[in-house]
Amino acid sequence: MHIDNLTFNDTASQFGIFINAAYSSQSPGATDVETNVTDSVKLLLDSAYGAKNIRIQINHDVWPTAASRDKFLTMFKNLWDKGFSPAVNILWNQPGSQYAFADSTAYAAFVSEILDSIDNRSNTGEHMKPGIVVVENEETNASNYINTTQAALNKYLGMLRQAAIVCHNKSVKITNGGIVCFLASALTWNWLKSTYDTSVANTWARKVFKQDFVDDLNAGTYTSLINLGKYLVGKYALVNYLSYINIHWYEPVIARYWPEDSTSPYDPPYNKNPDNLVAGALDSTIQYFNTAIPSLKLITNETGQLGYSQSLTNNMVNKYRSFYTNGGNFPIVIWYDGDADESEVISGAKALHNTISTTSYTLRNSGTKFENKMN
């Protein structure tokens, strides 16, 4: 059952997976390296979890190469035939390398070519298409793009507008690349300060940031970033045919930008619970975005956990489910299933699985819990 037929009335229809490299255990040894499983094994792992959505990606640099193009289209069809609705990140360049935003006309033509190529792979008469197209990845992330100034983001907005027209004409949903957790949180702090007062905003900020960051917010260190984010959000509200607003979010959120050489957020004086979401953090962020853009609900094509706790997995799935059933936010939730670098003990994402080899994996306790929640 594909995305157009999903009512999101069950958890598996709401959730998806983004499989990435993982260590062979939760306690990697000195010689252990992050390893990805092959595409064929990814299909098995995807099916094991039981979620109905999955994130895959293609970029313009490799598309002209027949082998790369065929690999992507074959993967898409294999996923489609198994009942998945792939969420497709369409990138202009290789992920992991800084590059400039593309010409909007060229990007829109690329999106159109991909969608036509996917549909042409159908051999059943059924129209094949992504569950959603995601335009680039983390559009304000300076690690991804050479320039993230307002002028550069105007170019990105042009890409988004033109791609949205293409997707609308082909009855495909579309969203932005993903507002990162830090910016989403800073925008929420600024909104709370404007709507209520500084005290309310700072009380909330201490839920999601170490005190140093809260001090920096009040000192104006992030004013330019916040203004850029407000500009972008305001422009998203004006993009015709945009389906959702996409944010990226990890829990417990206070750990996401926590310095690794500092005391833990789970110790005094913060005493956050490693087995649960930070209470009220994401709730207020939803309020901000729903107020800023009332016409669009939130989704996330990248969320995940910053620890191995299966209780955290359970609570996150329940919370996202609640957000959808009580307000319609997050009809699409795609879980990042990969390990950050071993040095990111506190702040890094943790996979749901162990990659034993490129052709072998086991589920961690968190992965087994995720699987149970989907079934």
mmCIF file of C-alpha atoms in Angstrom:
data_model
loop_
_atom_site.group_PDB
_atom_site.id
_atom_site.type_symbol
_atom_site.label_atom_id
_atom_site.label_comp_id
_atom_site.label_asym_id
_atom_site.label_seq_id
_atom_site.Cartn_x
_atom_site.Cartn_y
_atom_site.Cartn_z
ATOM 1 C CA MET A 1 0.000 0.000 0.000
ATOM 2 C CA HIS A 2 1.688 3.161 -1.181
ATOM 3 C CA ILE A 3 1.644 6.719 0.056
ATOM 4 C CA ASP A 4 -1.473 7.896 -1.818
ATOM 5 C CA ASN A 5 -3.446 5.083 -0.204
ATOM 6 C CA LEU A 6 -2.079 5.532 3.297
ATOM 7 C CA THR A 7 -4.438 6.957 5.900
ATOM 8 C CA PHE A 8 -1.660 7.053 8.525
ATOM 9 C CA ASN A 9 -4.087 5.254 10.825
ATOM 10 C CA ASP A 10 -1.357 2.833 11.877
ATOM 11 C CA THR A 11 2.157 3.427 13.103
ATOM 12 C CA ALA A 12 3.877 1.587 10.249
ATOM 13 C CA SER A 13 2.244 3.902 7.692
ATOM 14 C CA GLN A 14 3.580 6.973 9.500
ATOM 15 C CA PHE A 15 7.158 5.833 10.022
ATOM 16 C CA GLY A 16 10.108 5.149 7.774
ATOM 17 C CA ILE A 17 13.816 4.358 7.923
ATOM 18 C CA PHE A 18 16.991 5.960 6.583
ATOM 19 C CA ILE A 19 19.660 3.250 6.787
ATOM 20 C CA ASN A 20 23.257 4.406 7.148
ATOM 21 C CA ALA A 21 26.605 3.038 8.251
ATOM 22 C CA ALA A 22 26.765 1.516 11.727
ATOM 23 C CA TYR A 23 29.323 -0.129 13.980
ATOM 24 C CA SER A 24 29.246 -3.867 14.620
ATOM 25 C CA SER A 25 28.255 -3.320 18.261
ATOM 26 C CA GLN A 26 27.146 -0.626 20.687
ATOM 27 C CA SER A 27 30.669 -0.655 22.136
ATOM 28 C CA PRO A 28 32.936 -0.492 19.091
ATOM 29 C CA GLY A 29 36.525 -1.542 19.518
ATOM 30 C CA ALA A 30 39.545 0.403 18.345
ATOM 31 C CA THR A 31 39.562 -1.330 14.952
ATOM 32 C CA ASP A 32 35.805 -1.234 14.386
ATOM 33 C CA VAL A 33 34.665 1.007 11.547
ATOM 34 C CA GLU A 34 31.241 2.234 10.510
ATOM 35 C CA THR A 35 30.040 0.001 7.700
ATOM 36 C CA ASN A 36 26.987 0.073 5.455
ATOM 37 C CA VAL A 37 25.130 -2.990 4.300
ATOM 38 C CA THR A 38 24.580 -3.610 0.595
ATOM 39 C CA ASP A 39 21.404 -2.453 -1.130
ATOM 40 C CA SER A 40 20.034 -5.999 -1.222
ATOM 41 C CA VAL A 41 20.580 -6.395 2.531
ATOM 42 C CA LYS A 42 19.048 -2.943 3.115
ATOM 43 C CA LEU A 43 15.872 -4.321 1.561
ATOM 44 C CA LEU A 44 15.883 -7.146 4.101
ATOM 45 C CA LEU A 45 16.565 -4.733 6.955
ATOM 46 C CA ASP A 46 13.861 -2.351 5.777
ATOM 47 C CA SER A 47 11.373 -5.212 5.684
ATOM 48 C CA ALA A 48 12.460 -6.420 9.121
ATOM 49 C CA TYR A 49 11.592 -3.098 10.732
ATOM 50 C CA GLY A 50 8.100 -3.094 9.246
ATOM 51 C CA ALA A 51 7.811 0.651 8.556
ATOM 52 C CA LYS A 52 6.242 1.668 5.237
ATOM 53 C CA ASN A 53 8.385 4.662 4.267
ATOM 54 C CA ILE A 54 12.083 4.819 3.494
ATOM 55 C CA ARG A 55 14.520 7.579 2.601
ATOM 56 C CA ILE A 56 16.772 7.207 -0.409
ATOM 57 C CA GLN A 57 18.662 9.803 -2.417
ATOM 58 C CA ILE A 58 20.058 10.566 -5.845
ATOM 59 C CA ASN A 59 22.310 13.386 -7.002
ATOM 60 C CA HIS A 60 22.853 15.108 -10.309
ATOM 61 C CA ASP A 61 26.566 14.308 -10.430
ATOM 62 C CA VAL A 62 26.016 10.547 -10.749
ATOM 63 C CA TRP A 63 22.701 10.551 -12.642
ATOM 64 C CA PRO A 64 24.269 10.734 -16.148
ATOM 65 C CA THR A 65 26.196 7.516 -15.457
ATOM 66 C CA ALA A 66 24.065 4.607 -16.652
ATOM 67 C CA ALA A 67 25.190 2.249 -13.888
ATOM 68 C CA SER A 68 24.452 4.761 -11.131
ATOM 69 C CA ARG A 69 21.113 5.689 -12.634
ATOM 70 C CA ASP A 70 20.112 2.048 -13.022
ATOM 71 C CA LYS A 71 21.177 1.261 -9.452
ATOM 72 C CA PHE A 72 18.906 3.997 -8.095
ATOM 73 C CA LEU A 73 15.929 3.068 -10.271
ATOM 74 C CA THR A 74 16.313 -0.631 -9.479
ATOM 75 C CA MET A 75 16.426 0.134 -5.764
ATOM 76 C CA PHE A 76 13.319 2.297 -6.074
ATOM 77 C CA LYS A 77 11.364 -0.394 -7.917
ATOM 78 C CA ASN A 78 12.439 -3.112 -5.484
ATOM 79 C CA LEU A 79 11.242 -0.958 -2.603
ATOM 80 C CA TRP A 80 8.005 -0.106 -4.404
ATOM 81 C CA ASP A 81 7.298 -3.773 -5.133
ATOM 82 C CA LYS A 82 7.687 -4.510 -1.413
ATOM 83 C CA GLY A 83 5.089 -1.869 -0.564
ATOM 84 C CA PHE A 84 7.383 0.979 0.447
ATOM 85 C CA SER A 85 6.790 4.622 -0.457
ATOM 86 C CA PRO A 86 10.323 5.997 -0.860
ATOM 87 C CA ALA A 87 10.992 9.562 0.225
ATOM 88 C CA VAL A 88 13.558 10.738 -2.324
ATOM 89 C CA ASN A 89 16.179 13.358 -1.503
ATOM 90 C CA ILE A 90 17.151 14.979 -4.802
ATOM 91 C CA LEU A 91 20.598 16.582 -4.547
ATOM 92 C CA TRP A 92 22.541 18.578 -7.095
ATOM 93 C CA ASN A 93 25.919 17.266 -6.029
ATOM 94 C CA GLN A 94 27.581 14.525 -4.017
ATOM 95 C CA PRO A 95 26.374 14.407 -0.391
ATOM 96 C CA GLY A 96 29.151 15.297 2.018
ATOM 97 C CA SER A 97 30.731 17.852 -0.306
ATOM 98 C CA GLN A 98 30.098 21.582 -0.156
ATOM 99 C CA TYR A 99 28.508 22.973 -3.295
ATOM 100 C CA ALA A 100 26.460 25.925 -4.517
ATOM 101 C CA PHE A 101 22.712 25.784 -5.034
ATOM 102 C CA ALA A 102 21.706 24.971 -8.586
ATOM 103 C CA ASP A 103 20.017 26.988 -11.284
ATOM 104 C CA SER A 104 16.295 26.585 -10.594
ATOM 105 C CA THR A 105 15.345 25.698 -14.175
ATOM 106 C CA ALA A 106 18.060 23.053 -14.423
ATOM 107 C CA TYR A 107 17.109 21.601 -11.053
ATOM 108 C CA ALA A 108 13.411 21.438 -11.964
ATOM 109 C CA ALA A 109 14.289 19.650 -15.215
ATOM 110 C CA PHE A 110 16.365 17.162 -13.200
ATOM 111 C CA VAL A 111 13.440 16.511 -10.842
ATOM 112 C CA SER A 112 11.132 15.981 -13.806
ATOM 113 C CA GLU A 113 13.559 13.542 -15.430
ATOM 114 C CA ILE A 114 13.870 11.515 -12.234
ATOM 115 C CA LEU A 115 10.101 11.285 -11.744
ATOM 116 C CA ASP A 116 9.570 10.252 -15.369
ATOM 117 C CA SER A 117 12.358 7.667 -15.145
ATOM 118 C CA ILE A 118 10.848 6.178 -11.994
ATOM 119 C CA ASP A 119 7.401 5.936 -13.568
ATOM 120 C CA ASN A 120 8.818 4.392 -16.732
ATOM 121 C CA ARG A 121 10.184 1.493 -14.655
ATOM 122 C CA SER A 122 6.665 0.364 -13.815
ATOM 123 C CA ASN A 123 5.714 -2.866 -15.559
ATOM 124 C CA THR A 124 2.250 -3.222 -14.040
ATOM 125 C CA GLY A 125 0.500 -0.157 -15.424
ATOM 126 C CA GLU A 126 0.569 1.379 -11.947
ATOM 127 C CA HIS A 127 2.119 4.840 -11.737
ATOM 128 C CA MET A 128 5.269 4.644 -9.616
ATOM 129 C CA LYS A 129 6.273 7.784 -7.762
ATOM 130 C CA PRO A 130 7.990 8.857 -4.552
ATOM 131 C CA GLY A 131 5.971 9.264 -1.393
ATOM 132 C CA ILE A 132 7.564 12.689 -1.242
ATOM 133 C CA VAL A 133 10.392 14.597 -2.944
ATOM 134 C CA VAL A 134 12.838 16.362 -0.610
ATOM 135 C CA VAL A 135 14.680 19.282 -2.197
ATOM 136 C CA GLU A 136 18.338 19.083 -1.152
ATOM 137 C CA ASN A 137 19.359 18.325 2.451
ATOM 138 C CA GLU A 138 19.497 20.778 5.384
ATOM 139 C CA GLU A 139 19.446 23.919 3.288
ATOM 140 C CA THR A 140 20.980 26.145 5.995
ATOM 141 C CA ASN A 141 23.767 23.726 6.894
ATOM 142 C CA ALA A 142 27.074 25.389 6.009
ATOM 143 C CA SER A 143 28.733 21.972 5.940
ATOM 144 C CA ASN A 144 26.627 21.082 2.902
ATOM 145 C CA TYR A 145 26.634 24.317 0.919
ATOM 146 C CA ILE A 146 29.297 26.847 -0.004
ATOM 147 C CA ASN A 147 27.053 29.772 0.817
ATOM 148 C CA THR A 148 23.990 29.956 3.079
ATOM 149 C CA THR A 149 23.490 33.734 3.047
ATOM 150 C CA GLN A 150 20.085 35.208 2.242
ATOM 151 C CA ALA A 151 21.146 35.729 -1.370
ATOM 152 C CA ALA A 152 22.155 32.074 -1.665
ATOM 153 C CA LEU A 153 18.960 30.895 0.001
ATOM 154 C CA ASN A 154 16.973 32.955 -2.499
ATOM 155 C CA LYS A 155 18.514 30.699 -5.111
ATOM 156 C CA TYR A 156 17.448 27.678 -3.072
ATOM 157 C CA LEU A 157 13.926 29.092 -2.841
ATOM 158 C CA GLY A 158 13.905 29.329 -6.630
ATOM 159 C CA MET A 159 14.812 25.639 -6.826
ATOM 160 C CA LEU A 160 12.044 24.787 -4.379
ATOM 161 C CA ARG A 161 9.414 26.849 -6.219
ATOM 162 C CA GLN A 162 10.207 25.377 -9.621
ATOM 163 C CA ALA A 163 10.455 21.816 -8.301
ATOM 164 C CA ALA A 164 7.110 22.269 -6.513
ATOM 165 C CA ILE A 165 5.431 23.106 -9.823
ATOM 166 C CA VAL A 166 6.910 19.977 -11.413
ATOM 167 C CA CYS A 167 5.801 17.794 -8.496
ATOM 168 C CA HIS A 168 2.313 19.317 -8.473
ATOM 169 C CA ASN A 169 1.882 18.575 -12.169
ATOM 170 C CA LYS A 170 2.884 14.962 -11.520
ATOM 171 C CA SER A 171 0.808 14.607 -8.311
ATOM 172 C CA VAL A 172 3.860 14.130 -6.100
ATOM 173 C CA LYS A 173 4.252 15.664 -2.646
ATOM 174 C CA ILE A 174 7.268 17.891 -1.992
ATOM 175 C CA THR A 175 9.054 19.467 0.953
ATOM 176 C CA ASN A 176 12.176 21.444 1.846
ATOM 177 C CA GLY A 177 15.498 19.827 2.693
ATOM 178 C CA GLY A 178 15.157 19.985 6.475
ATOM 179 C CA ILE A 179 15.552 22.800 8.989
ATOM 180 C CA VAL A 180 18.201 21.554 11.393
ATOM 181 C CA CYS A 181 17.454 20.986 15.048
ATOM 182 C CA PHE A 182 19.584 23.918 16.265
ATOM 183 C CA LEU A 183 17.907 26.475 14.009
ATOM 184 C CA ALA A 184 14.427 25.102 14.736
ATOM 185 C CA SER A 185 15.185 25.485 18.450
ATOM 186 C CA ALA A 186 16.633 28.990 18.119
ATOM 187 C CA LEU A 187 13.576 30.082 16.139
ATOM 188 C CA THR A 188 11.308 28.647 18.813
ATOM 189 C CA TRP A 189 13.210 30.536 21.539
ATOM 190 C CA ASN A 190 12.875 33.768 19.572
ATOM 191 C CA TRP A 191 9.133 33.191 19.050
ATOM 192 C CA LEU A 192 8.564 32.490 22.748
ATOM 193 C CA LYS A 193 10.456 35.666 23.635
ATOM 194 C CA SER A 194 8.335 37.711 21.223
ATOM 195 C CA THR A 195 5.048 36.054 22.165
ATOM 196 C CA TYR A 196 5.567 35.904 25.925
ATOM 197 C CA ASP A 197 8.760 37.274 27.456
ATOM 198 C CA THR A 198 12.469 36.539 27.855
ATOM 199 C CA SER A 199 11.938 34.561 31.059
ATOM 200 C CA VAL A 200 9.533 32.131 29.381
ATOM 201 C CA ALA A 201 11.864 31.795 26.384
ATOM 202 C CA ASN A 202 14.930 31.143 28.540
ATOM 203 C CA THR A 203 13.121 28.581 30.684
ATOM 204 C CA TRP A 204 12.257 26.689 27.519
ATOM 205 C CA ALA A 205 15.763 27.124 26.073
ATOM 206 C CA ARG A 206 17.303 25.434 29.111
ATOM 207 C CA LYS A 207 15.382 22.329 28.128
ATOM 208 C CA VAL A 208 17.164 22.114 24.784
ATOM 209 C CA PHE A 209 20.508 23.887 25.250
ATOM 210 C CA LYS A 210 23.420 23.912 27.640
ATOM 211 C CA GLN A 211 23.502 27.195 29.597
ATOM 212 C CA ASP A 212 26.357 28.517 27.436
ATOM 213 C CA PHE A 213 24.070 28.438 24.383
ATOM 214 C CA VAL A 214 21.249 30.112 26.311
ATOM 215 C CA ASP A 215 23.664 32.903 27.263
ATOM 216 C CA ASP A 216 24.741 33.233 23.640
ATOM 217 C CA LEU A 217 21.126 33.482 22.488
ATOM 218 C CA ASN A 218 20.540 36.349 24.902
ATOM 219 C CA ALA A 219 23.823 38.022 23.934
ATOM 220 C CA GLY A 220 22.749 38.140 20.279
ATOM 221 C CA THR A 221 25.325 35.649 19.025
ATOM 222 C CA TYR A 222 22.727 33.883 16.902
ATOM 223 C CA THR A 223 20.642 36.896 15.855
ATOM 224 C CA SER A 224 21.794 36.722 12.232
ATOM 225 C CA LEU A 225 21.019 33.010 12.055
ATOM 226 C CA ILE A 226 17.586 33.528 13.605
ATOM 227 C CA ASN A 227 16.796 36.344 11.160
ATOM 228 C CA LEU A 228 17.864 34.131 8.266
ATOM 229 C CA GLY A 229 15.630 31.335 9.570
ATOM 230 C CA LYS A 230 12.678 33.690 9.968
ATOM 231 C CA TYR A 231 13.200 34.918 6.419
ATOM 232 C CA LEU A 232 13.251 31.369 5.078
ATOM 233 C CA VAL A 233 10.165 30.281 7.029
ATOM 234 C CA GLY A 234 8.294 33.370 5.810
ATOM 235 C CA LYS A 235 9.175 32.543 2.211
ATOM 236 C CA TYR A 236 8.159 28.879 2.621
ATOM 237 C CA ALA A 237 4.665 30.072 3.463
ATOM 238 C CA LEU A 238 4.495 31.607 -0.031
ATOM 239 C CA VAL A 239 5.736 28.607 -2.055
ATOM 240 C CA ASN A 240 2.845 27.302 -4.126
ATOM 241 C CA TYR A 241 2.254 23.535 -3.911
ATOM 242 C CA LEU A 242 4.655 22.942 -0.995
ATOM 243 C CA SER A 243 3.205 19.969 0.888
ATOM 244 C CA TYR A 244 4.874 20.144 4.319
ATOM 245 C CA ILE A 245 7.611 21.844 6.322
ATOM 246 C CA ASN A 246 10.469 19.453 7.032
ATOM 247 C CA ILE A 247 12.568 19.716 10.204
ATOM 248 C CA HIS A 248 15.295 17.447 11.570
ATOM 249 C CA TRP A 249 15.128 16.491 15.222
ATOM 250 C CA TYR A 250 16.961 14.217 17.673
ATOM 251 C CA GLU A 251 16.206 13.258 21.271
ATOM 252 C CA PRO A 252 16.995 13.850 24.054
ATOM 253 C CA VAL A 253 17.360 17.144 22.194
ATOM 254 C CA ILE A 254 19.565 18.810 24.824
ATOM 255 C CA ALA A 255 22.312 16.331 23.948
ATOM 256 C CA ARG A 256 22.343 17.199 20.244
ATOM 257 C CA TYR A 257 24.774 20.114 20.535
ATOM 258 C CA TRP A 258 26.319 19.139 23.833
ATOM 259 C CA PRO A 259 30.122 19.538 24.046
ATOM 260 C CA GLU A 260 31.708 16.107 24.327
ATOM 261 C CA ASP A 261 34.307 17.368 26.818
ATOM 262 C CA SER A 262 31.630 18.680 29.189
ATOM 263 C CA THR A 263 29.658 17.071 31.975
ATOM 264 C CA SER A 264 26.712 15.009 30.762
ATOM 265 C CA PRO A 265 23.230 16.509 30.339
ATOM 266 C CA TYR A 266 22.021 13.468 32.295
ATOM 267 C CA ASP A 267 23.964 14.544 35.399
ATOM 268 C CA PRO A 268 23.377 17.489 37.769
ATOM 269 C CA PRO A 269 22.447 20.242 37.355
ATOM 270 C CA TYR A 270 20.535 19.315 34.163
ATOM 271 C CA ASN A 271 19.368 15.821 35.184
ATOM 272 C CA LYS A 272 17.707 15.025 31.859
ATOM 273 C CA ASN A 273 16.320 11.535 31.359
ATOM 274 C CA PRO A 274 18.246 9.503 28.742
ATOM 275 C CA ASP A 275 15.202 7.252 28.340
ATOM 276 C CA ASN A 276 12.772 9.952 27.235
ATOM 277 C CA LEU A 277 12.262 13.019 25.094
ATOM 278 C CA VAL A 278 12.911 16.364 26.760
ATOM 279 C CA ALA A 279 9.454 17.292 28.030
ATOM 280 C CA GLY A 280 7.831 20.167 26.157
ATOM 281 C CA ALA A 281 10.745 20.828 23.810
ATOM 282 C CA LEU A 282 9.369 19.566 20.505
ATOM 283 C CA ASP A 283 5.837 20.552 21.535
ATOM 284 C CA SER A 284 6.766 24.253 21.571
ATOM 285 C CA THR A 285 8.682 23.930 18.309
ATOM 286 C CA ILE A 286 5.549 22.542 16.670
ATOM 287 C CA GLN A 287 3.575 25.485 18.062
ATOM 288 C CA TYR A 288 6.045 27.922 16.555
ATOM 289 C CA PHE A 289 5.962 26.427 13.052
ATOM 290 C CA ASN A 290 2.182 25.934 13.070
ATOM 291 C CA THR A 291 1.812 29.590 14.064
ATOM 292 C CA ALA A 292 4.335 30.830 11.495
ATOM 293 C CA ILE A 293 2.863 28.731 8.656
ATOM 294 C CA PRO A 294 -0.681 27.689 9.635
ATOM 295 C CA SER A 295 -1.355 26.122 6.233
ATOM 296 C CA LEU A 296 1.424 23.508 6.451
ATOM 297 C CA LYS A 297 1.999 20.672 8.881
ATOM 298 C CA LEU A 298 5.435 19.439 9.940
ATOM 299 C CA ILE A 299 7.155 16.257 8.836
ATOM 300 C CA THR A 300 10.653 14.973 9.507
ATOM 301 C CA ASN A 301 12.745 12.979 7.062
ATOM 302 C CA GLU A 302 15.450 12.738 9.716
ATOM 303 C CA THR A 303 14.859 12.040 13.372
ATOM 304 C CA GLY A 304 16.619 9.659 15.693
ATOM 305 C CA GLN A 305 17.962 8.927 19.111
ATOM 306 C CA LEU A 306 21.126 10.049 20.876
ATOM 307 C CA GLY A 307 21.476 6.892 22.944
ATOM 308 C CA TYR A 308 20.823 3.163 22.863
ATOM 309 C CA SER A 309 17.800 3.109 25.180
ATOM 310 C CA GLN A 310 14.879 1.060 23.917
ATOM 311 C CA SER A 311 12.668 3.055 26.276
ATOM 312 C CA LEU A 312 13.696 6.190 24.390
ATOM 313 C CA THR A 313 12.761 4.451 21.121
ATOM 314 C CA ASN A 314 9.382 3.490 22.535
ATOM 315 C CA ASN A 315 8.665 6.961 23.892
ATOM 316 C CA MET A 316 9.722 8.732 20.705
ATOM 317 C CA VAL A 317 7.484 6.555 18.529
ATOM 318 C CA ASN A 318 4.572 7.120 20.906
ATOM 319 C CA LYS A 319 5.151 10.882 20.962
ATOM 320 C CA TYR A 320 5.326 11.235 17.188
ATOM 321 C CA ARG A 321 2.203 9.100 16.936
ATOM 322 C CA SER A 322 0.463 11.430 19.393
ATOM 323 C CA PHE A 323 1.560 14.520 17.468
ATOM 324 C CA TYR A 324 -0.130 13.111 14.372
ATOM 325 C CA THR A 325 -3.346 11.893 15.973
ATOM 326 C CA ASN A 326 -3.699 15.121 17.966
ATOM 327 C CA GLY A 327 -3.083 17.848 15.433
ATOM 328 C CA GLY A 328 -1.957 16.225 12.197
ATOM 329 C CA ASN A 329 1.750 16.994 12.485
ATOM 330 C CA PHE A 330 4.339 14.416 11.418
ATOM 331 C CA PRO A 331 2.347 12.179 9.073
ATOM 332 C CA ILE A 332 5.813 11.237 7.789
ATOM 333 C CA VAL A 333 8.542 10.378 10.317
ATOM 334 C CA ILE A 334 11.772 8.897 8.954
ATOM 335 C CA TRP A 335 14.211 7.487 11.478
ATOM 336 C CA TYR A 336 17.947 7.927 11.014
ATOM 337 C CA ASP A 337 19.380 4.425 11.429
ATOM 338 C CA GLY A 338 23.119 5.037 11.579
ATOM 339 C CA ASP A 339 25.945 5.656 14.032
ATOM 340 C CA ALA A 340 27.737 8.955 14.387
ATOM 341 C CA ASP A 341 31.493 8.954 14.833
ATOM 342 C CA GLU A 342 32.561 7.073 17.967
ATOM 343 C CA SER A 343 33.857 10.321 19.478
ATOM 344 C CA GLU A 344 30.310 11.749 19.537
ATOM 345 C CA VAL A 345 29.321 9.801 22.619
ATOM 346 C CA ILE A 346 26.722 12.309 23.826
ATOM 347 C CA SER A 347 25.698 14.296 20.762
ATOM 348 C CA GLY A 348 25.820 11.690 18.001
ATOM 349 C CA ALA A 349 23.038 9.607 16.478
ATOM 350 C CA LYS A 350 22.887 5.939 17.413
ATOM 351 C CA ALA A 351 21.770 3.256 14.971
ATOM 352 C CA LEU A 352 19.000 0.748 15.545
ATOM 353 C CA HIS A 353 21.147 -2.045 14.125
ATOM 354 C CA ASN A 354 24.698 -3.419 14.199
ATOM 355 C CA THR A 355 26.388 -3.879 10.838
ATOM 356 C CA ILE A 356 28.333 -7.114 11.241
ATOM 357 C CA SER A 357 29.522 -7.026 7.622
ATOM 358 C CA THR A 358 28.270 -5.584 4.346
ATOM 359 C CA THR A 359 25.933 -8.589 4.084
ATOM 360 C CA SER A 360 25.065 -9.204 7.722
ATOM 361 C CA TYR A 361 23.385 -7.265 10.536
ATOM 362 C CA THR A 362 21.678 -7.711 13.898
ATOM 363 C CA LEU A 363 19.069 -5.503 15.524
ATOM 364 C CA ARG A 364 19.998 -3.700 18.720
ATOM 365 C CA ASN A 365 17.470 -3.639 21.547
ATOM 366 C CA SER A 366 16.326 -0.249 20.255
ATOM 367 C CA GLY A 367 15.871 -1.759 16.794
ATOM 368 C CA THR A 368 13.831 -4.646 18.146
ATOM 369 C CA LYS A 369 11.650 -2.157 20.034
ATOM 370 C CA PHE A 370 11.200 -0.102 16.845
ATOM 371 C CA GLU A 371 10.237 -3.260 14.968
ATOM 372 C CA ASN A 372 7.700 -4.184 17.666
ATOM 373 C CA LYS A 373 6.143 -0.727 17.515
ATOM 374 C CA MET A 374 5.592 -1.055 13.764
ATOM 375 C CA ASN A 375 3.745 -4.370 14.059
#
